[in-house]
Amino acid sequence: MKEGTLYLVPLAIGNPLDISPRAIECLSNVEIILCEDTRTFALNMAKFSLSANLLSYHAHNEAERNPEVLDLLAAGHDLALVSDAGMPVISDPGQSLVRACREARLRVSALPGPNAALTALVASGLDASRFVFEGFIGKRDAELRRRLLELLSEERSMIFYEAPHRLARFYNIAEEVGLGDRLLLAARELTKQYEEYSFLTLKEHLELLEIKEPRGEYVLVLEGLAEYRKRCPEAVRASEANELLERMQAGLESGKPLKEIAKELSQQFNYSKREIYQKLLDISK
Ligand code: SAM
């Protein structure tokens, strides 16, 4: 018997016109649609008179549902996976199912379509040739601080999803770790009636929050170190020199041989082994 296919079908991220004709055709042809919330999906899709059975598939039942879905596919049924908005799998359930299908050699086919991260990135004016998607990072302050500290040296543009009531926390912690002068695009309510973009430094976004309460859905696109270095070479050089100094002092305290410290640090900083060795000698005098 011919096996079925799991179709990954993107829905609109706001403007209902953004769902593609092919996505509608696919949803009309499959027998079963897996969706996060069957009632919301049925309401949103009422005008398309789809005949498929709806099966709930969300963060809390993914693991239990997967074997059942695999059996349905193996028995020849075509299924579609959708999420409440945008691309399934992206900050939404589905990855474990796709993985299970891949491992079972079952067919998976993804349709292209709306996604909030890419929509914001292309509208950001920031480097879109190389970028990283961070999604929702850090529910707890300590976790967010640790991740943002790691991202301080990220060369590429970075994309985040953030809830409006957490924006102030994101900006404050990002400023504390040293990202205050980076450019950031806050893309709000993309494709919807109150769509709005603000392209400012992170510090300026913080000031703006004092006069304007954030509402709606947000994607943040943050300038990476490579672009920031080009825009503000002096600032980057100064902060790198500070960090290097701290690392040299820590190296000296550890009692490691100067040559070893110089070699290690020259691999991480934009200074030669000789330059660092000389600086170490100067400090240790
Ligand atoms: N699967 C979706 C996608 O492909 O973009 C993302 C789902 S995730 C659960 C929801 C988050 O995506 C929101 O909190 C927000 O950060 C972002 N988002 C979704 N739609 C958006 C929109 N219209 N405008 C701005 N951000 C949006």
GROMACS .gro file of N, CA and C in nm, residues 71-236:
model
  498
   71ASP      N    1   0.147   0.577   1.251
   71ASP     CA    2   0.063   0.464   1.207
   71ASP      C    3  -0.030   0.509   1.094
   72LEU      N    4  -0.090   0.628   1.111
   72LEU     CA    5  -0.182   0.679   1.008
   72LEU      C    6  -0.110   0.698   0.874
   73LEU      N    7   0.010   0.752   0.881
   73LEU     CA    8   0.089   0.774   0.758
   73LEU      C    9   0.124   0.639   0.694
   74ALA      N   10   0.168   0.548   0.779
   74ALA     CA   11   0.208   0.416   0.728
   74ALA      C   12   0.088   0.346   0.663
   75ALA      N   13  -0.033   0.376   0.715
   75ALA     CA   14  -0.154   0.312   0.661
   75ALA      C   15  -0.204   0.384   0.534
   76GLY      N   16  -0.131   0.487   0.490
   76GLY     CA   17  -0.164   0.550   0.362
   76GLY      C   18  -0.244   0.678   0.370
   77HIS      N   19  -0.264   0.733   0.491
   77HIS     CA   20  -0.340   0.859   0.503
   77HIS      C   21  -0.248   0.980   0.486
   78ASP      N   22  -0.298   1.080   0.415
   78ASP     CA   23  -0.223   1.206   0.404
   78ASP      C   24  -0.264   1.299   0.518
   79LEU      N   25  -0.167   1.360   0.582
   79LEU     CA   26  -0.196   1.450   0.695
   79LEU      C   27  -0.129   1.585   0.672
   80ALA      N   28  -0.187   1.688   0.734
   80ALA     CA   29  -0.119   1.820   0.732
   80ALA      C   30  -0.098   1.863   0.875
   81LEU      N   31   0.016   1.926   0.900
   81LEU     CA   32   0.042   1.984   1.032
   81LEU      C   33   0.043   2.136   1.016
   82VAL      N   34  -0.039   2.204   1.098
   82VAL     CA   35  -0.039   2.351   1.096
   82VAL      C   36  -0.017   2.398   1.240
   83SER      N   37   0.026   2.523   1.257
   83SER     CA   38   0.024   2.578   1.393
   83SER      C   39  -0.071   2.698   1.392
   84ASP      N   40  -0.088   2.762   1.507
   84ASP     CA   41  -0.186   2.871   1.513
   84ASP      C   42  -0.155   2.979   1.410
   85ALA      N   43  -0.025   3.005   1.391
   85ALA     CA   44   0.014   3.108   1.294
   85ALA      C   45   0.152   3.077   1.237
   86GLY      N   46   0.172   3.112   1.112
   86GLY     CA   47   0.304   3.100   1.050
   86GLY      C   48   0.345   2.956   1.024
   87MET      N   49   0.475   2.936   1.024
   87MET     CA   50   0.534   2.805   0.992
   87MET      C   51   0.523   2.709   1.109
   88PRO      N   52   0.468   2.591   1.087
   88PRO     CA   53   0.477   2.493   1.195
   88PRO      C   54   0.624   2.466   1.223
   89VAL      N   55   0.653   2.416   1.340
   89VAL     CA   56   0.789   2.379   1.384
   89VAL      C   57   0.872   2.500   1.433
   90ILE      N   58   0.854   2.617   1.371
   90ILE     CA   59   0.934   2.732   1.412
   90ILE      C   60   0.870   2.795   1.538
   91SER      N   61   0.938   2.775   1.653
   91SER     CA   62   0.884   2.814   1.784
   91SER      C   63   0.743   2.760   1.802
   92ASP      N   64   0.716   2.649   1.744
   92ASP     CA   65   0.587   2.582   1.753
   92ASP      C   66   0.610   2.431   1.746
   93PRO      N   67   0.509   2.351   1.785
   93PRO     CA   68   0.529   2.206   1.786
   93PRO      C   69   0.550   2.146   1.647
   94GLY      N   70   0.611   2.028   1.643
   94GLY     CA   71   0.621   1.954   1.517
   94GLY      C   72   0.757   1.892   1.490
   95GLN      N   73   0.862   1.949   1.548
   95GLN     CA   74   0.996   1.899   1.512
   95GLN      C   75   1.011   1.751   1.547
   96SER      N   76   0.959   1.710   1.663
   96SER     CA   77   0.976   1.569   1.703
   96SER      C   78   0.901   1.478   1.607
   97LEU      N   79   0.789   1.526   1.555
   97LEU     CA   80   0.711   1.444   1.459
   97LEU      C   81   0.786   1.431   1.326
   98VAL      N   82   0.840   1.542   1.279
   98VAL     CA   83   0.914   1.538   1.152
   98VAL      C   84   1.034   1.445   1.166
   99ARG      N   85   1.101   1.455   1.282
   99ARG     CA   86   1.218   1.369   1.306
   99ARG      C   87   1.176   1.221   1.305
  100ALA      N   88   1.065   1.193   1.373
  100ALA     CA   89   1.018   1.053   1.379
  100ALA      C   90   0.984   1.003   1.238
  101CYS      N   91   0.924   1.089   1.156
  101CYS     CA   92   0.892   1.051   1.017
  101CYS      C   93   1.020   1.025   0.938
  102ARG      N   94   1.119   1.113   0.957
  102ARG     CA   95   1.247   1.095   0.885
  102ARG      C   96   1.308   0.960   0.924
  103GLU      N   97   1.308   0.932   1.054
  103GLU     CA   98   1.370   0.807   1.099
  103GLU      C   99   1.294   0.685   1.049
  104ALA      N  100   1.162   0.701   1.034
  104ALA     CA  101   1.080   0.589   0.986
  104ALA      C  102   1.073   0.587   0.832
  105ARG      N  103   1.149   0.677   0.770
  105ARG     CA  104   1.150   0.687   0.622
  105ARG      C  105   1.010   0.712   0.566
  106LEU      N  106   0.932   0.793   0.639
  106LEU     CA  107   0.799   0.831   0.589
  106LEU      C  108   0.811   0.966   0.519
  107ARG      N  109   0.719   0.991   0.424
  107ARG     CA  110   0.733   1.113   0.343
  107ARG      C  111   0.689   1.239   0.419
  108VAL      N  112   0.772   1.343   0.409
  108VAL     CA  113   0.739   1.474   0.467
  108VAL      C  114   0.759   1.577   0.358
  109SER      N  115   0.663   1.668   0.344
  109SER     CA  116   0.679   1.773   0.244
  109SER      C  117   0.638   1.907   0.305
  110ALA      N  118   0.730   2.005   0.299
  110ALA     CA  119   0.701   2.136   0.359
  110ALA      C  120   0.659   2.235   0.251
  111LEU      N  121   0.553   2.308   0.277
  111LEU     CA  122   0.513   2.415   0.185
  111LEU      C  123   0.578   2.545   0.233
  112PRO      N  124   0.626   2.630   0.143
  112PRO     CA  125   0.682   2.758   0.189
  112PRO      C  126   0.569   2.855   0.225
  113GLY      N  127   0.601   2.953   0.307
  113GLY     CA  128   0.496   3.050   0.340
  113GLY      C  129   0.532   3.142   0.454
  114PRO      N  130   0.431   3.211   0.512
  114PRO     CA  131   0.455   3.315   0.611
  114PRO      C  132   0.531   3.268   0.734
  115ASN      N  133   0.622   3.354   0.779
  115ASN     CA  134   0.698   3.329   0.902
  115ASN      C  135   0.740   3.465   0.956
  116ALA      N  136   0.717   3.487   1.086
  116ALA     CA  137   0.741   3.620   1.143
  116ALA      C  138   0.889   3.655   1.143
  117ALA      N  139   0.977   3.560   1.170
  117ALA     CA  140   1.121   3.589   1.181
  117ALA      C  141   1.177   3.640   1.049
  118LEU      N  142   1.150   3.568   0.942
  118LEU     CA  143   1.206   3.609   0.812
  118LEU      C  144   1.142   3.738   0.762
  119THR      N  145   1.015   3.756   0.792
  119THR     CA  146   0.947   3.878   0.749
  119THR      C  147   1.014   3.999   0.814
  120ALA      N  148   1.044   3.987   0.945
  120ALA     CA  149   1.110   4.098   1.015
  120ALA      C  150   1.253   4.116   0.965
  121LEU      N  151   1.323   4.006   0.944
  121LEU     CA  152   1.464   4.017   0.901
  121LEU      C  153   1.476   4.094   0.770
  122VAL      N  154   1.393   4.058   0.672
  122VAL     CA  155   1.408   4.124   0.542
  122VAL      C  156   1.370   4.272   0.550
  123ALA      N  157   1.288   4.307   0.651
  123ALA     CA  158   1.248   4.448   0.666
  123ALA      C  159   1.343   4.525   0.758
  124SER      N  160   1.447   4.458   0.809
  124SER     CA  161   1.529   4.521   0.913
  124SER      C  162   1.638   4.613   0.859
  125GLY      N  163   1.683   4.587   0.737
  125GLY     CA  164   1.797   4.664   0.688
  125GLY      C  165   1.928   4.614   0.747
  126LEU      N  166   1.921   4.514   0.834
  126LEU     CA  167   2.044   4.456   0.890
  126LEU      C  168   2.089   4.341   0.800
  127ASP      N  169   2.214   4.297   0.821
  127ASP     CA  170   2.272   4.196   0.734
  127ASP      C  171   2.185   4.069   0.732
  128ALA      N  172   2.131   4.039   0.615
  128ALA     CA  173   2.045   3.921   0.603
  128ALA      C  174   2.117   3.809   0.528
  129SER      N  175   2.247   3.830   0.500
  129SER     CA  176   2.319   3.726   0.426
  129SER      C  177   2.359   3.612   0.520
  130ARG      N  178   2.381   3.646   0.648
  130ARG     CA  179   2.409   3.544   0.750
  130ARG      C  180   2.338   3.590   0.877
  131PHE      N  181   2.257   3.502   0.934
  131PHE     CA  182   2.183   3.542   1.054
  131PHE      C  183   2.157   3.420   1.142
  132VAL      N  184   2.121   3.447   1.269
  132VAL     CA  185   2.082   3.337   1.357
  132VAL      C  186   1.943   3.363   1.412
  133PHE      N  187   1.868   3.254   1.426
  133PHE     CA  188   1.735   3.264   1.484
  133PHE      C  189   1.742   3.214   1.627
  134GLU      N  190   1.707   3.300   1.723
  134GLU     CA  191   1.714   3.262   1.864
  134GLU      C  192   1.576   3.233   1.922
  135GLY      N  193   1.470   3.270   1.852
  135GLY     CA  194   1.334   3.247   1.901
  135GLY      C  195   1.313   3.312   2.037
  136PHE      N  196   1.238   3.242   2.125
  136PHE     CA  197   1.218   3.293   2.262
  136PHE      C  198   1.339   3.252   2.344
  137ILE      N  199   1.412   3.346   2.400
  137ILE     CA  200   1.526   3.302   2.482
  137ILE      C  201   1.507   3.344   2.626
  138GLY      N  202   1.533   3.251   2.714
  138GLY     CA  203   1.542   3.283   2.856
  138GLY      C  204   1.415   3.330   2.923
  139LYS      N  205   1.342   3.236   2.983
  139LYS     CA  206   1.225   3.276   3.063
  139LYS      C  207   1.273   3.343   3.191
  140ARG      N  208   1.380   3.287   3.250
  140ARG     CA  209   1.433   3.345   3.374
  140ARG      C  210   1.539   3.450   3.341
  141ASP      N  211   1.551   3.550   3.429
  141ASP     CA  212   1.648   3.659   3.406
  141ASP      C  213   1.790   3.605   3.390
  142ALA      N  214   1.829   3.511   3.478
  142ALA     CA  215   1.967   3.461   3.476
  142ALA      C  216   1.997   3.392   3.343
  143GLU      N  217   1.898   3.318   3.294
  143GLU     CA  218   1.917   3.246   3.167
  143GLU      C  219   1.928   3.346   3.051
  144LEU      N  220   1.842   3.447   3.054
  144LEU     CA  221   1.846   3.549   2.948
  144LEU      C  222   1.980   3.621   2.949
  145ARG      N  223   2.027   3.655   3.070
  145ARG     CA  224   2.155   3.726   3.082
  145ARG      C  225   2.268   3.640   3.026
  146ARG      N  226   2.268   3.512   3.060
  146ARG     CA  227   2.375   3.422   3.014
  146ARG      C  228   2.374   3.410   2.862
  147ARG      N  229   2.254   3.396   2.803
  147ARG     CA  230   2.243   3.380   2.657
  147ARG      C  231   2.288   3.509   2.587
  148LEU      N  232   2.243   3.624   2.641
  148LEU     CA  233   2.278   3.751   2.577
  148LEU      C  234   2.428   3.779   2.589
  149LEU      N  235   2.487   3.737   2.701
  149LEU     CA  236   2.633   3.752   2.715
  149LEU      C  237   2.705   3.671   2.609
  150GLU      N  238   2.656   3.549   2.587
  150GLU     CA  239   2.717   3.466   2.482
  150GLU      C  240   2.701   3.532   2.345
  151LEU      N  241   2.587   3.596   2.325
  151LEU     CA  242   2.558   3.654   2.193
  151LEU      C  243   2.630   3.787   2.168
  152LEU      N  244   2.694   3.839   2.272
  152LEU     CA  245   2.770   3.963   2.258
  152LEU      C  246   2.875   3.949   2.148
  153SER      N  247   2.931   3.830   2.132
  153SER     CA  248   3.036   3.811   2.031
  153SER      C  249   2.980   3.746   1.903
  154GLU      N  250   2.847   3.736   1.893
  154GLU     CA  251   2.787   3.677   1.773
  154GLU      C  252   2.804   3.777   1.656
  155GLU      N  253   2.867   3.731   1.549
  155GLU     CA  254   2.896   3.819   1.436
  155GLU      C  255   2.772   3.848   1.351
  156ARG      N  256   2.681   3.753   1.348
  156ARG     CA  257   2.566   3.763   1.255
  156ARG      C  258   2.447   3.837   1.317
  157SER      N  259   2.355   3.881   1.233
  157SER     CA  260   2.231   3.941   1.283
  157SER      C  261   2.155   3.834   1.362
  158MET      N  262   2.082   3.878   1.465
  158MET     CA  263   2.012   3.782   1.552
  158MET      C  264   1.862   3.813   1.555
  159ILE      N  265   1.782   3.709   1.551
  159ILE     CA  266   1.636   3.729   1.551
  159ILE      C  267   1.577   3.666   1.677
  160PHE      N  268   1.493   3.745   1.746
  160PHE     CA  269   1.428   3.698   1.869
  160PHE      C  270   1.277   3.714   1.857
  161TYR      N  271   1.206   3.624   1.924
  161TYR     CA  272   1.064   3.644   1.947
  161TYR      C  273   1.051   3.689   2.092
  162GLU      N  274   0.966   3.788   2.118
  162GLU     CA  275   0.950   3.831   2.256
  162GLU      C  276   0.807   3.878   2.282
  163ALA      N  277   0.755   3.841   2.400
  163ALA     CA  278   0.620   3.884   2.439
  163ALA      C  279   0.625   4.031   2.481
  164PRO      N  280   0.518   4.108   2.457
  164PRO     CA  281   0.524   4.253   2.488
  164PRO      C  282   0.556   4.282   2.635
  165HIS      N  283   0.502   4.201   2.727
  165HIS     CA  284   0.526   4.231   2.869
  165HIS      C  285   0.669   4.194   2.912
  166ARG      N  286   0.745   4.131   2.823
  166ARG     CA  287   0.884   4.097   2.856
  166ARG      C  288   0.986   4.184   2.782
  167LEU      N  289   0.936   4.278   2.701
  167LEU     CA  290   1.028   4.360   2.621
  167LEU      C  291   1.122   4.443   2.708
  168ALA      N  292   1.067   4.505   2.813
  168ALA     CA  293   1.148   4.592   2.899
  168ALA      C  294   1.260   4.510   2.962
  169ARG      N  295   1.225   4.389   3.007
  169ARG     CA  296   1.326   4.302   3.069
  169ARG      C  297   1.435   4.269   2.968
  170PHE      N  298   1.394   4.236   2.843
  170PHE     CA  299   1.491   4.202   2.738
  170PHE      C  300   1.586   4.320   2.715
  171TYR      N  301   1.529   4.439   2.696
  171TYR     CA  302   1.612   4.556   2.666
  171TYR      C  303   1.705   4.589   2.783
  172ASN      N  304   1.650   4.582   2.905
  172ASN     CA  305   1.732   4.617   3.023
  172ASN      C  306   1.850   4.523   3.037
  173ILE      N  307   1.823   4.393   3.026
  173ILE     CA  308   1.932   4.296   3.045
  173ILE      C  309   2.031   4.308   2.929
  174ALA      N  310   1.979   4.328   2.807
  174ALA     CA  311   2.067   4.343   2.691
  174ALA      C  312   2.158   4.464   2.710
  175GLU      N  313   2.103   4.571   2.766
  175GLU     CA  314   2.186   4.690   2.788
  175GLU      C  315   2.292   4.662   2.894
  176GLU      N  316   2.248   4.595   3.001
  176GLU     CA  317   2.343   4.563   3.110
  176GLU      C  318   2.463   4.482   3.060
  177VAL      N  319   2.439   4.389   2.966
  177VAL     CA  320   2.552   4.304   2.922
  177VAL      C  321   2.637   4.373   2.814
  178GLY      N  322   2.595   4.492   2.769
  178GLY     CA  323   2.681   4.567   2.677
  178GLY      C  324   2.630   4.577   2.534
  179LEU      N  325   2.498   4.554   2.516
  179LEU     CA  326   2.444   4.561   2.380
  179LEU      C  327   2.372   4.693   2.352
  180GLY      N  328   2.383   4.788   2.446
  180GLY     CA  329   2.305   4.912   2.438
  180GLY      C  330   2.320   4.992   2.310
  181ASP      N  331   2.438   4.989   2.249
  181ASP     CA  332   2.459   5.072   2.130
  181ASP      C  333   2.430   4.999   1.999
  182ARG      N  334   2.390   4.874   2.010
  182ARG     CA  335   2.357   4.801   1.886
  182ARG      C  336   2.225   4.850   1.827
  183LEU      N  337   2.216   4.844   1.695
  183LEU     CA  338   2.090   4.877   1.629
  183LEU      C  339   1.994   4.761   1.644
  184LEU      N  340   1.868   4.794   1.658
  184LEU     CA  341   1.769   4.687   1.674
  184LEU      C  342   1.639   4.728   1.603
  185LEU      N  343   1.586   4.635   1.524
  185LEU     CA  344   1.455   4.660   1.465
  185LEU      C  345   1.351   4.587   1.550
  186ALA      N  346   1.254   4.663   1.602
  186ALA     CA  347   1.141   4.599   1.670
  186ALA      C  348   1.027   4.599   1.569
  187ALA      N  349   0.987   4.479   1.526
  187ALA     CA  350   0.879   4.468   1.427
  187ALA      C  351   0.754   4.422   1.500
  188ARG      N  352   0.655   4.508   1.499
  188ARG     CA  353   0.535   4.483   1.579
  188ARG      C  354   0.415   4.455   1.489
  189GLU      N  355   0.336   4.353   1.526
  189GLU     CA  356   0.210   4.324   1.457
  189GLU      C  357   0.227   4.315   1.305
  190LEU      N  358   0.328   4.240   1.263
  190LEU     CA  359   0.357   4.226   1.120
  190LEU      C  360   0.234   4.181   1.041
  191THR      N  361   0.214   4.243   0.929
  191THR     CA  362   0.106   4.215   0.833
  191THR      C  363  -0.034   4.252   0.885
  192LYS      N  364  -0.043   4.305   1.009
  192LYS     CA  365  -0.175   4.337   1.066
  192LYS      C  366  -0.203   4.487   1.054
  193GLN      N  367  -0.320   4.524   1.098
  193GLN     CA  368  -0.364   4.665   1.084
  193GLN      C  369  -0.266   4.762   1.150
  194TYR      N  370  -0.215   4.725   1.269
  194TYR     CA  371  -0.126   4.818   1.341
  194TYR      C  372   0.021   4.781   1.327
  195GLU      N  373   0.056   4.728   1.212
  195GLU     CA  374   0.196   4.694   1.186
  195GLU      C  375   0.283   4.818   1.208
  196GLU      N  376   0.398   4.796   1.274
  196GLU     CA  377   0.486   4.909   1.304
  196GLU      C  378   0.631   4.861   1.316
  197TYR      N  379   0.722   4.937   1.259
  197TYR     CA  380   0.865   4.904   1.271
  197TYR      C  381   0.934   5.018   1.343
  198SER      N  382   1.019   4.988   1.443
  198SER     CA  383   1.106   5.094   1.493
  198SER      C  384   1.250   5.047   1.490
  199PHE      N  385   1.333   5.129   1.425
  199PHE     CA  386   1.473   5.097   1.401
  199PHE      C  387   1.557   5.198   1.478
  200LEU      N  388   1.606   5.156   1.596
  200LEU     CA  389   1.677   5.246   1.687
  200LEU      C  390   1.788   5.168   1.755
  201THR      N  391   1.873   5.235   1.833
  201THR     CA  392   1.967   5.157   1.914
  201THR      C  393   1.886   5.098   2.030
  202LEU      N  394   1.944   4.995   2.089
  202LEU     CA  395   1.874   4.929   2.199
  202LEU      C  396   1.845   5.027   2.313
  203LYS      N  397   1.945   5.115   2.341
  203LYS     CA  398   1.925   5.215   2.447
  203LYS      C  399   1.806   5.305   2.416
  204GLU      N  400   1.794   5.345   2.287
  204GLU     CA  401   1.682   5.432   2.249
  204GLU      C  402   1.548   5.359   2.262
  205HIS      N  403   1.549   5.229   2.234
  205HIS     CA  404   1.426   5.151   2.253
  205HIS      C  405   1.384   5.155   2.400
  206LEU      N  406   1.484   5.146   2.488
  206LEU     CA  407   1.455   5.149   2.633
  206LEU      C  408   1.389   5.281   2.671
  207GLU      N  409   1.442   5.390   2.616
  207GLU     CA  410   1.385   5.523   2.646
  207GLU      C  411   1.242   5.532   2.594
  208LEU      N  412   1.221   5.475   2.476
  208LEU     CA  413   1.089   5.480   2.414
  208LEU      C  414   0.983   5.408   2.500
  209LEU      N  415   1.028   5.301   2.566
  209LEU     CA  416   0.935   5.224   2.650
  209LEU      C  417   0.876   5.308   2.762
  210GLU      N  418   0.952   5.411   2.803
  210GLU     CA  419   0.903   5.495   2.912
  210GLU      C  420   0.781   5.577   2.870
  211ILE      N  421   0.770   5.603   2.740
  211ILE     CA  422   0.654   5.683   2.697
  211ILE      C  423   0.550   5.600   2.622
  212LYS      N  424   0.585   5.477   2.588
  212LYS     CA  425   0.491   5.399   2.508
  212LYS      C  426   0.489   5.254   2.557
  213GLU      N  427   0.372   5.210   2.599
  213GLU     CA  428   0.362   5.072   2.648
  213GLU      C  429   0.351   4.975   2.531
  214PRO      N  430   0.435   4.868   2.529
  214PRO     CA  431   0.431   4.776   2.416
  214PRO      C  432   0.305   4.689   2.415
  215ARG      N  433   0.247   4.674   2.298
  215ARG     CA  434   0.127   4.591   2.283
  215ARG      C  435   0.140   4.508   2.157
  216GLY      N  436   0.084   4.388   2.157
  216GLY     CA  437   0.082   4.306   2.035
  216GLY      C  438   0.201   4.212   2.028
  217GLU      N  439   0.225   4.160   1.907
  217GLU     CA  440   0.331   4.061   1.889
  217GLU      C  441   0.457   4.129   1.834
  218TYR      N  442   0.572   4.082   1.881
  218TYR     CA  443   0.699   4.146   1.842
  218TYR      C  444   0.803   4.046   1.792
  219VAL      N  445   0.876   4.087   1.689
  219VAL     CA  446   1.000   4.021   1.652
  219VAL      C  447   1.110   4.126   1.666
  220LEU      N  448   1.223   4.087   1.724
  220LEU     CA  449   1.336   4.179   1.739
  220LEU      C  450   1.450   4.129   1.651
  221VAL      N  451   1.507   4.220   1.574
  221VAL     CA  452   1.624   4.183   1.492
  221VAL      C  453   1.740   4.271   1.539
  222LEU      N  454   1.845   4.207   1.588
  222LEU     CA  455   1.956   4.277   1.652
  222LEU      C  456   2.081   4.273   1.565
  223GLU      N  457   2.145   4.389   1.555
  223GLU     CA  458   2.270   4.401   1.479
  223GLU      C  459   2.377   4.308   1.537
  224GLY      N  460   2.443   4.231   1.451
  224GLY     CA  461   2.551   4.143   1.495
  224GLY      C  462   2.682   4.220   1.510
  225LEU      N  463   2.780   4.154   1.572
  225LEU     CA  464   2.907   4.221   1.599
  225LEU      C  465   2.977   4.266   1.470
  226ALA      N  466   2.964   4.190   1.362
  226ALA     CA  467   3.034   4.225   1.237
  226ALA      C  468   2.988   4.362   1.186
  227GLU      N  469   2.857   4.384   1.185
  227GLU     CA  470   2.806   4.513   1.136
  227GLU      C  471   2.835   4.625   1.235
  228TYR      N  472   2.825   4.591   1.364
  228TYR     CA  473   2.852   4.692   1.468
  228TYR      C  474   2.998   4.737   1.460
  229ARG      N  475   3.088   4.640   1.437
  229ARG     CA  476   3.231   4.673   1.428
  229ARG      C  477   3.256   4.769   1.313
  230LYS      N  478   3.185   4.747   1.200
  230LYS     CA  479   3.203   4.836   1.084
  230LYS      C  480   3.149   4.975   1.115
  231ARG      N  481   3.037   4.980   1.185
  231ARG     CA  482   2.971   5.108   1.213
  231ARG      C  483   3.045   5.185   1.324
  232CYS      N  484   3.089   5.113   1.428
  232CYS     CA  485   3.154   5.178   1.543
  232CYS      C  486   3.285   5.108   1.577
  233PRO      N  487   3.386   5.116   1.490
  233PRO     CA  488   3.510   5.041   1.515
  233PRO      C  489   3.578   5.076   1.647
  234GLU      N  490   3.573   5.207   1.681
  234GLU     CA  491   3.642   5.250   1.804
  234GLU      C  492   3.581   5.185   1.927
  235ALA      N  493   3.446   5.186   1.931
  235ALA     CA  494   3.376   5.131   2.048
  235ALA      C  495   3.408   4.983   2.064
  236VAL      N  496   3.410   4.910   1.951
  236VAL     CA  497   3.434   4.766   1.959
  236VAL      C  498   3.577   4.741   2.005
   0.00000   0.00000   0.00000
